[in-house]
């Protein structure tokens, strides 16, 4: 069966019998419950703070800090410092780096050292652009990290500013990306170019095949429509 780990606090802690907890794992349920689903794995020396949900088949790297109000969806790989963030599923942020107050779509990948800001130096309300050419909208929040669409890929050492948005299918390989990136963009030191659909679909198929998944016709049709629209989402 699963190791229970060192439990702190009075809220409920539920660890599925098929989950695996490494040595020195701390489950801190002082502020809320913790739920670890079937087949999940938590590496040695990690600290998990409730309220928190770790989805089925997800892997937490050694010495990871998962802070409160975090949901890691199914079949994700996470590491570093993550707090108040939702991972939809099949997304990777396994290396060191901070990620806070964010919403992460499916099949997203964060390169080593990529870090986000979730608080302005002025402690003011965060404004965001959901479209690169759209209006600046007040979020109503002082803690607001980033919104990341499905299949977005970040290179190593990307610095994500407070209140950033990244559209579906974009590849971000610049150190300081703009705070609003459209759908299917290819950002490198050479500039911002469209991400060709055929190249994107090839990379997507490779990533999904590693997890034994393949896209169906309805899913492919939706991606093609989003690519044709050429707007953030």
PDB file of C-alpha atoms in Angstrom:
ATOM      1  CA  UNK A   1       0.000   0.000   0.000  1.00  0.00           C
ATOM      2  CA  UNK A   2       0.890   3.701  -0.069  1.00  0.00           C
ATOM      3  CA  UNK A   3       3.056   5.401   2.489  1.00  0.00           C
ATOM      4  CA  UNK A   4       0.927   7.930   4.327  1.00  0.00           C
ATOM      5  CA  UNK A   5       3.733  10.450   4.776  1.00  0.00           C
ATOM      6  CA  UNK A   6       4.002  12.884   7.675  1.00  0.00           C
ATOM      7  CA  UNK A   7       0.581  14.483   8.155  1.00  0.00           C
ATOM      8  CA  UNK A   8       0.201  17.893   9.781  1.00  0.00           C
ATOM      9  CA  UNK A   9      -3.091  19.631  10.595  1.00  0.00           C
ATOM     10  CA  UNK A  10      -6.636  18.540  11.231  1.00  0.00           C
ATOM     11  CA  UNK A  11      -8.274  18.535   7.804  1.00  0.00           C
ATOM     12  CA  UNK A  12      -8.945  15.287   5.975  1.00  0.00           C
ATOM     13  CA  UNK A  13      -6.115  13.620   4.064  1.00  0.00           C
ATOM     14  CA  UNK A  14      -7.036  10.910   1.531  1.00  0.00           C
ATOM     15  CA  UNK A  15      -4.292   8.949  -0.235  1.00  0.00           C
ATOM     16  CA  UNK A  16      -5.393   6.285  -2.702  1.00  0.00           C
ATOM     17  CA  UNK A  17      -3.875   2.877  -1.905  1.00  0.00           C
ATOM     18  CA  UNK A  18      -2.211   2.769  -5.325  1.00  0.00           C
ATOM     19  CA  UNK A  19      -0.477   6.153  -4.888  1.00  0.00           C
ATOM     20  CA  UNK A  20       3.198   6.238  -3.905  1.00  0.00           C
ATOM     21  CA  UNK A  21       4.746   8.674  -1.442  1.00  0.00           C
ATOM     22  CA  UNK A  22       8.527   8.951  -1.140  1.00  0.00           C
ATOM     23  CA  UNK A  23      10.579   9.359   1.992  1.00  0.00           C
ATOM     24  CA  UNK A  24      10.200  12.603   3.906  1.00  0.00           C
ATOM     25  CA  UNK A  25       6.944  13.695   2.235  1.00  0.00           C
ATOM     26  CA  UNK A  26       4.940  16.168   4.341  1.00  0.00           C
ATOM     27  CA  UNK A  27       1.169  16.514   3.858  1.00  0.00           C
ATOM     28  CA  UNK A  28       0.172  19.770   5.547  1.00  0.00           C
ATOM     29  CA  UNK A  29      -3.595  19.801   6.049  1.00  0.00           C
ATOM     30  CA  UNK A  30      -3.598  22.783   8.421  1.00  0.00           C
ATOM     31  CA  UNK A  31      -5.536  25.043   6.046  1.00  0.00           C
ATOM     32  CA  UNK A  32      -7.494  22.481   4.050  1.00  0.00           C
ATOM     33  CA  UNK A  33      -7.886  18.865   2.915  1.00  0.00           C
ATOM     34  CA  UNK A  34      -5.519  16.948   0.657  1.00  0.00           C
ATOM     35  CA  UNK A  35      -6.561  14.325  -1.888  1.00  0.00           C
ATOM     36  CA  UNK A  36      -4.079  12.151  -3.805  1.00  0.00           C
ATOM     37  CA  UNK A  37      -5.647  10.051  -6.555  1.00  0.00           C
ATOM     38  CA  UNK A  38      -4.948   6.595  -7.927  1.00  0.00           C
ATOM     39  CA  UNK A  39      -1.533   5.955  -9.401  1.00  0.00           C
ATOM     40  CA  UNK A  40      -0.110   9.341  -8.395  1.00  0.00           C
ATOM     41  CA  UNK A  41       3.477   9.562  -7.168  1.00  0.00           C
ATOM     42  CA  UNK A  42       5.068  12.107  -4.817  1.00  0.00           C
ATOM     43  CA  UNK A  43       8.861  12.316  -4.788  1.00  0.00           C
ATOM     44  CA  UNK A  44      11.164  12.339  -1.791  1.00  0.00           C
ATOM     45  CA  UNK A  45      11.185  15.424   0.399  1.00  0.00           C
ATOM     46  CA  UNK A  46       8.146  17.094  -1.163  1.00  0.00           C
ATOM     47  CA  UNK A  47       5.733  19.273   0.829  1.00  0.00           C
ATOM     48  CA  UNK A  48       2.044  19.462  -0.120  1.00  0.00           C
ATOM     49  CA  UNK A  49      -0.248  22.084   1.460  1.00  0.00           C
ATOM     50  CA  UNK A  50      -4.026  21.747   1.458  1.00  0.00           C
ATOM     51  CA  UNK A  51      -6.487  22.434   0.104  1.00  0.00           C
ATOM     52  CA  UNK A  52      -4.946  20.441  -2.741  1.00  0.00           C
ATOM     53  CA  UNK A  53      -5.846  17.737  -5.230  1.00  0.00           C
ATOM     54  CA  UNK A  54      -3.270  15.592  -7.036  1.00  0.00           C
ATOM     55  CA  UNK A  55      -4.891  13.860  -9.994  1.00  0.00           C
ATOM     56  CA  UNK A  56      -4.655  10.274 -11.166  1.00  0.00           C
ATOM     57  CA  UNK A  57      -1.320   9.198 -12.574  1.00  0.00           C
ATOM     58  CA  UNK A  58       0.382  12.518 -11.895  1.00  0.00           C
ATOM     59  CA  UNK A  59       4.015  12.650 -10.789  1.00  0.00           C
ATOM     60  CA  UNK A  60       5.482  15.127  -8.299  1.00  0.00           C
ATOM     61  CA  UNK A  61       9.268  15.456  -8.543  1.00  0.00           C
ATOM     62  CA  UNK A  62      11.578  15.223  -5.540  1.00  0.00           C
ATOM     63  CA  UNK A  63      11.706  18.285  -3.260  1.00  0.00           C
ATOM     64  CA  UNK A  64       8.619  19.920  -4.780  1.00  0.00           C
ATOM     65  CA  UNK A  65       6.529  22.511  -2.937  1.00  0.00           C
ATOM     66  CA  UNK A  66       2.831  22.432  -3.796  1.00  0.00           C
ATOM     67  CA  UNK A  67       1.077  25.270  -2.000  1.00  0.00           C
ATOM     68  CA  UNK A  68      -2.587  25.728  -1.116  1.00  0.00           C
ATOM     69  CA  UNK A  69      -5.484  25.989  -3.569  1.00  0.00           C
ATOM     70  CA  UNK A  70      -3.740  23.904  -6.211  1.00  0.00           C
ATOM     71  CA  UNK A  71      -5.273  21.238  -8.452  1.00  0.00           C
ATOM     72  CA  UNK A  72      -2.947  19.065 -10.515  1.00  0.00           C
ATOM     73  CA  UNK A  73      -4.987  17.278 -13.149  1.00  0.00           C
ATOM     74  CA  UNK A  74      -4.492  13.726 -14.374  1.00  0.00           C
ATOM     75  CA  UNK A  75      -1.195  12.556 -15.869  1.00  0.00           C
ATOM     76  CA  UNK A  76       0.804  15.721 -15.139  1.00  0.00           C
ATOM     77  CA  UNK A  77       4.457  15.985 -14.107  1.00  0.00           C
ATOM     78  CA  UNK A  78       5.219  18.862 -11.736  1.00  0.00           C
ATOM     79  CA  UNK A  79       8.138  20.184  -9.731  1.00  0.00           C
ATOM     80  CA  UNK A  80       9.614  23.333  -8.255  1.00  0.00           C
ATOM     81  CA  UNK A  81       7.209  25.719  -6.489  1.00  0.00           C
ATOM     82  CA  UNK A  82       3.535  25.785  -7.503  1.00  0.00           C
ATOM     83  CA  UNK A  83       0.688  27.505  -5.687  1.00  0.00           C
ATOM     84  CA  UNK A  84      -2.958  28.465  -6.232  1.00  0.00           C
ATOM     85  CA  UNK A  85      -2.765  27.003  -9.740  1.00  0.00           C
ATOM     86  CA  UNK A  86      -4.948  24.637 -11.758  1.00  0.00           C
ATOM     87  CA  UNK A  87      -3.434  22.172 -14.234  1.00  0.00           C
ATOM     88  CA  UNK A  88      -6.010  20.766 -16.638  1.00  0.00           C
ATOM     89  CA  UNK A  89      -4.111  17.548 -17.365  1.00  0.00           C
ATOM     90  CA  UNK A  90      -1.271  16.059 -19.408  1.00  0.00           C
ATOM     91  CA  UNK A  91       0.866  19.125 -18.663  1.00  0.00           C
ATOM     92  CA  UNK A  92       4.498  19.265 -17.512  1.00  0.00           C
ATOM     93  CA  UNK A  93       6.297  21.653 -15.195  1.00  0.00           C
ATOM     94  CA  UNK A  94       8.741  19.254 -13.671  1.00  0.00           C
ATOM     95  CA  UNK A  95      11.830  21.453 -13.267  1.00  0.00           C
ATOM     96  CA  UNK A  96      12.658  24.207 -10.783  1.00  0.00           C
ATOM     97  CA  UNK A  97      10.842  27.516 -11.139  1.00  0.00           C
ATOM     98  CA  UNK A  98       7.855  29.303  -9.596  1.00  0.00           C
ATOM     99  CA  UNK A  99       4.279  29.165 -10.885  1.00  0.00           C
ATOM    100  CA  UNK A 100       1.488  30.877  -8.952  1.00  0.00           C
ATOM    101  CA  UNK A 101      -2.141  31.967  -9.272  1.00  0.00           C
ATOM    102  CA  UNK A 102      -2.445  30.547 -12.786  1.00  0.00           C
ATOM    103  CA  UNK A 103      -4.616  28.365 -15.003  1.00  0.00           C
ATOM    104  CA  UNK A 104      -2.744  25.877 -17.198  1.00  0.00           C
ATOM    105  CA  UNK A 105      -4.371  24.097 -20.136  1.00  0.00           C
ATOM    106  CA  UNK A 106      -3.742  20.573 -21.365  1.00  0.00           C
ATOM    107  CA  UNK A 107      -0.481  19.418 -22.969  1.00  0.00           C
ATOM    108  CA  UNK A 108       1.432  22.516 -21.798  1.00  0.00           C
ATOM    109  CA  UNK A 109       5.174  22.238 -21.153  1.00  0.00           C
ATOM    110  CA  UNK A 110       7.376  24.541 -19.070  1.00  0.00           C
ATOM    111  CA  UNK A 111      11.127  24.446 -19.692  1.00  0.00           C
ATOM    112  CA  UNK A 112      13.637  24.393 -16.849  1.00  0.00           C
ATOM    113  CA  UNK A 113      13.859  27.605 -14.876  1.00  0.00           C
ATOM    114  CA  UNK A 114      10.755  29.201 -16.384  1.00  0.00           C
ATOM    115  CA  UNK A 115       9.131  31.341 -13.692  1.00  0.00           C
ATOM    116  CA  UNK A 116       6.083  33.557 -13.403  1.00  0.00           C
ATOM    117  CA  UNK A 117       5.184  36.606 -11.359  1.00  0.00           C
ATOM    118  CA  UNK A 118       1.789  36.663  -9.668  1.00  0.00           C
ATOM    119  CA  UNK A 119       2.021  39.984  -7.802  1.00  0.00           C
ATOM    120  CA  UNK A 120       2.807  43.509  -8.965  1.00  0.00           C
ATOM    121  CA  UNK A 121       5.544  45.414  -7.162  1.00  0.00           C
ATOM    122  CA  UNK A 122       2.912  48.083  -6.459  1.00  0.00           C
ATOM    123  CA  UNK A 123       0.557  45.480  -4.926  1.00  0.00           C
ATOM    124  CA  UNK A 124      -2.127  46.900  -7.202  1.00  0.00           C
ATOM    125  CA  UNK A 125      -4.972  45.240  -9.078  1.00  0.00           C
ATOM    126  CA  UNK A 126      -3.780  43.247 -12.093  1.00  0.00           C
ATOM    127  CA  UNK A 127      -5.115  44.151 -15.536  1.00  0.00           C
ATOM    128  CA  UNK A 128      -4.949  41.703 -18.433  1.00  0.00           C
ATOM    129  CA  UNK A 129      -5.436  41.521 -22.193  1.00  0.00           C
ATOM    130  CA  UNK A 130      -7.159  38.330 -23.311  1.00  0.00           C
ATOM    131  CA  UNK A 131      -6.430  39.256 -26.926  1.00  0.00           C
ATOM    132  CA  UNK A 132      -3.151  40.903 -28.005  1.00  0.00           C
ATOM    133  CA  UNK A 133      -5.165  43.639 -29.746  1.00  0.00           C
ATOM    134  CA  UNK A 134      -7.971  43.629 -27.196  1.00  0.00           C
ATOM    135  CA  UNK A 135      -8.766  46.005 -24.355  1.00  0.00           C
ATOM    136  CA  UNK A 136      -7.007  45.937 -21.011  1.00  0.00           C
ATOM    137  CA  UNK A 137      -9.457  44.450 -18.515  1.00  0.00           C
ATOM    138  CA  UNK A 138      -9.377  44.637 -14.746  1.00  0.00           C
ATOM    139  CA  UNK A 139      -9.074  41.208 -13.136  1.00  0.00           C
ATOM    140  CA  UNK A 140     -10.345  42.211  -9.711  1.00  0.00           C
ATOM    141  CA  UNK A 141      -7.332  40.431  -8.225  1.00  0.00           C
ATOM    142  CA  UNK A 142      -4.022  41.543  -6.764  1.00  0.00           C
ATOM    143  CA  UNK A 143      -2.644  38.002  -7.106  1.00  0.00           C
ATOM    144  CA  UNK A 144      -2.932  36.953 -10.751  1.00  0.00           C
ATOM    145  CA  UNK A 145      -0.330  34.921 -12.607  1.00  0.00           C
ATOM    146  CA  UNK A 146      -0.996  33.677 -16.128  1.00  0.00           C
ATOM    147  CA  UNK A 147      -3.632  31.995 -18.276  1.00  0.00           C
ATOM    148  CA  UNK A 148      -2.080  29.399 -20.578  1.00  0.00           C
ATOM    149  CA  UNK A 149      -3.989  27.758 -23.421  1.00  0.00           C
ATOM    150  CA  UNK A 150      -3.692  24.125 -24.487  1.00  0.00           C
ATOM    151  CA  UNK A 151      -0.457  22.934 -26.133  1.00  0.00           C
ATOM    152  CA  UNK A 152       1.593  26.028 -25.244  1.00  0.00           C
ATOM    153  CA  UNK A 153       5.333  25.290 -24.946  1.00  0.00           C
ATOM    154  CA  UNK A 154       7.786  27.419 -22.977  1.00  0.00           C
ATOM    155  CA  UNK A 155      11.541  27.181 -23.472  1.00  0.00           C
ATOM    156  CA  UNK A 156      14.017  27.329 -20.595  1.00  0.00           C
ATOM    157  CA  UNK A 157      14.340  30.447 -18.437  1.00  0.00           C
ATOM    158  CA  UNK A 158      11.238  32.222 -19.715  1.00  0.00           C
ATOM    159  CA  UNK A 159      10.150  35.115 -17.478  1.00  0.00           C
ATOM    160  CA  UNK A 160       6.341  35.340 -17.418  1.00  0.00           C
ATOM    161  CA  UNK A 161       5.050  38.693 -16.205  1.00  0.00           C
ATOM    162  CA  UNK A 162       2.063  39.252 -13.927  1.00  0.00           C
ATOM    163  CA  UNK A 163      -1.283  38.891 -15.685  1.00  0.00           C
ATOM    164  CA  UNK A 164       0.002  37.251 -18.883  1.00  0.00           C
ATOM    165  CA  UNK A 165      -2.104  35.268 -21.352  1.00  0.00           C
ATOM    166  CA  UNK A 166      -0.890  32.731 -23.912  1.00  0.00           C
ATOM    167  CA  UNK A 167      -3.112  31.487 -26.708  1.00  0.00           C
ATOM    168  CA  UNK A 168      -3.593  27.880 -27.737  1.00  0.00           C
ATOM    169  CA  UNK A 169      -0.689  26.219 -29.529  1.00  0.00           C
ATOM    170  CA  UNK A 170       1.942  28.913 -29.136  1.00  0.00           C
ATOM    171  CA  UNK A 171       5.658  28.201 -28.768  1.00  0.00           C
ATOM    172  CA  UNK A 172       7.441  30.704 -26.512  1.00  0.00           C
ATOM    173  CA  UNK A 173      11.238  30.681 -26.774  1.00  0.00           C
ATOM    174  CA  UNK A 174      12.070  34.247 -25.720  1.00  0.00           C
ATOM    175  CA  UNK A 175      13.221  35.289 -22.272  1.00  0.00           C
ATOM    176  CA  UNK A 176      10.739  38.167 -21.950  1.00  0.00           C
ATOM    177  CA  UNK A 177       7.532  37.407 -23.879  1.00  0.00           C
ATOM    178  CA  UNK A 178       4.770  40.001 -24.206  1.00  0.00           C
ATOM    179  CA  UNK A 179       1.962  39.840 -21.658  1.00  0.00           C
ATOM    180  CA  UNK A 180      -0.525  38.719 -24.300  1.00  0.00           C
ATOM    181  CA  UNK A 181       0.414  36.170 -26.954  1.00  0.00           C
ATOM    182  CA  UNK A 182      -2.049  35.086 -29.621  1.00  0.00           C
ATOM    183  CA  UNK A 183      -2.951  31.628 -30.790  1.00  0.00           C
ATOM    184  CA  UNK A 184      -0.413  29.559 -32.704  1.00  0.00           C
ATOM    185  CA  UNK A 185       2.473  32.009 -32.511  1.00  0.00           C
ATOM    186  CA  UNK A 186       6.152  31.056 -32.829  1.00  0.00           C
ATOM    187  CA  UNK A 187       8.188  33.413 -30.638  1.00  0.00           C
ATOM    188  CA  UNK A 188      11.982  33.326 -30.872  1.00  0.00           C
ATOM    189  CA  UNK A 189      14.818  35.856 -30.795  1.00  0.00           C
ATOM    190  CA  UNK A 190      14.206  36.275 -34.542  1.00  0.00           C
ATOM    191  CA  UNK A 191      10.721  37.621 -33.889  1.00  0.00           C
ATOM    192  CA  UNK A 192       7.045  36.642 -33.728  1.00  0.00           C
ATOM    193  CA  UNK A 193       5.823  34.446 -36.589  1.00  0.00           C
ATOM    194  CA  UNK A 194       2.775  32.256 -37.215  1.00  0.00           C
ATOM    195  CA  UNK A 195       3.092  28.615 -36.129  1.00  0.00           C
ATOM    196  CA  UNK A 196       2.294  26.567 -39.230  1.00  0.00           C
ATOM    197  CA  UNK A 197      -0.574  24.188 -38.607  1.00  0.00           C
ATOM    198  CA  UNK A 198       1.153  21.179 -40.161  1.00  0.00           C
ATOM    199  CA  UNK A 199       4.228  21.671 -37.951  1.00  0.00           C
ATOM    200  CA  UNK A 200       2.064  22.161 -34.857  1.00  0.00           C
ATOM    201  CA  UNK A 201       0.038  19.007 -35.528  1.00  0.00           C
ATOM    202  CA  UNK A 202       3.226  17.003 -36.035  1.00  0.00           C
ATOM    203  CA  UNK A 203       4.612  18.115 -32.668  1.00  0.00           C
ATOM    204  CA  UNK A 204       1.240  17.524 -30.989  1.00  0.00           C
ATOM    205  CA  UNK A 205       1.035  13.976 -32.350  1.00  0.00           C
ATOM    206  CA  UNK A 206       4.535  13.231 -31.074  1.00  0.00           C
ATOM    207  CA  UNK A 207       3.743  14.585 -27.598  1.00  0.00           C
ATOM    208  CA  UNK A 208       0.471  12.705 -27.360  1.00  0.00           C
ATOM    209  CA  UNK A 209       1.930   9.441 -28.617  1.00  0.00           C
ATOM    210  CA  UNK A 210       4.323   9.491 -25.654  1.00  0.00           C
ATOM    211  CA  UNK A 211       1.241   9.164 -23.434  1.00  0.00           C
ATOM    212  CA  UNK A 212      -0.579   6.689 -25.646  1.00  0.00           C
ATOM    213  CA  UNK A 213      -3.097   9.317 -26.777  1.00  0.00           C
ATOM    214  CA  UNK A 214      -4.211  10.347 -30.248  1.00  0.00           C
ATOM    215  CA  UNK A 215      -6.492  13.223 -31.278  1.00  0.00           C
ATOM    216  CA  UNK A 216      -9.890  12.415 -32.757  1.00  0.00           C
ATOM    217  CA  UNK A 217     -11.482  14.160 -35.755  1.00  0.00           C
ATOM    218  CA  UNK A 218     -13.594  16.569 -33.679  1.00  0.00           C
ATOM    219  CA  UNK A 219     -10.549  17.669 -31.677  1.00  0.00           C
ATOM    220  CA  UNK A 220      -8.488  18.176 -34.827  1.00  0.00           C
ATOM    221  CA  UNK A 221     -11.311  20.148 -36.436  1.00  0.00           C
ATOM    222  CA  UNK A 222     -11.491  22.453 -33.421  1.00  0.00           C
ATOM    223  CA  UNK A 223      -7.742  23.099 -33.518  1.00  0.00           C
ATOM    224  CA  UNK A 224      -7.921  23.846 -37.243  1.00  0.00           C
ATOM    225  CA  UNK A 225     -10.731  26.328 -36.613  1.00  0.00           C
ATOM    226  CA  UNK A 226      -8.765  28.048 -33.848  1.00  0.00           C
ATOM    227  CA  UNK A 227      -5.721  28.255 -36.092  1.00  0.00           C
ATOM    228  CA  UNK A 228      -7.785  29.763 -38.891  1.00  0.00           C
ATOM    229  CA  UNK A 229      -9.301  32.322 -36.513  1.00  0.00           C
ATOM    230  CA  UNK A 230      -5.818  33.521 -35.583  1.00  0.00           C
ATOM    231  CA  UNK A 231      -6.923  35.048 -32.293  1.00  0.00           C
ATOM    232  CA  UNK A 232      -5.998  34.333 -28.667  1.00  0.00           C
ATOM    233  CA  UNK A 233      -7.889  31.617 -26.807  1.00  0.00           C
TER     234      UNK A 233
END
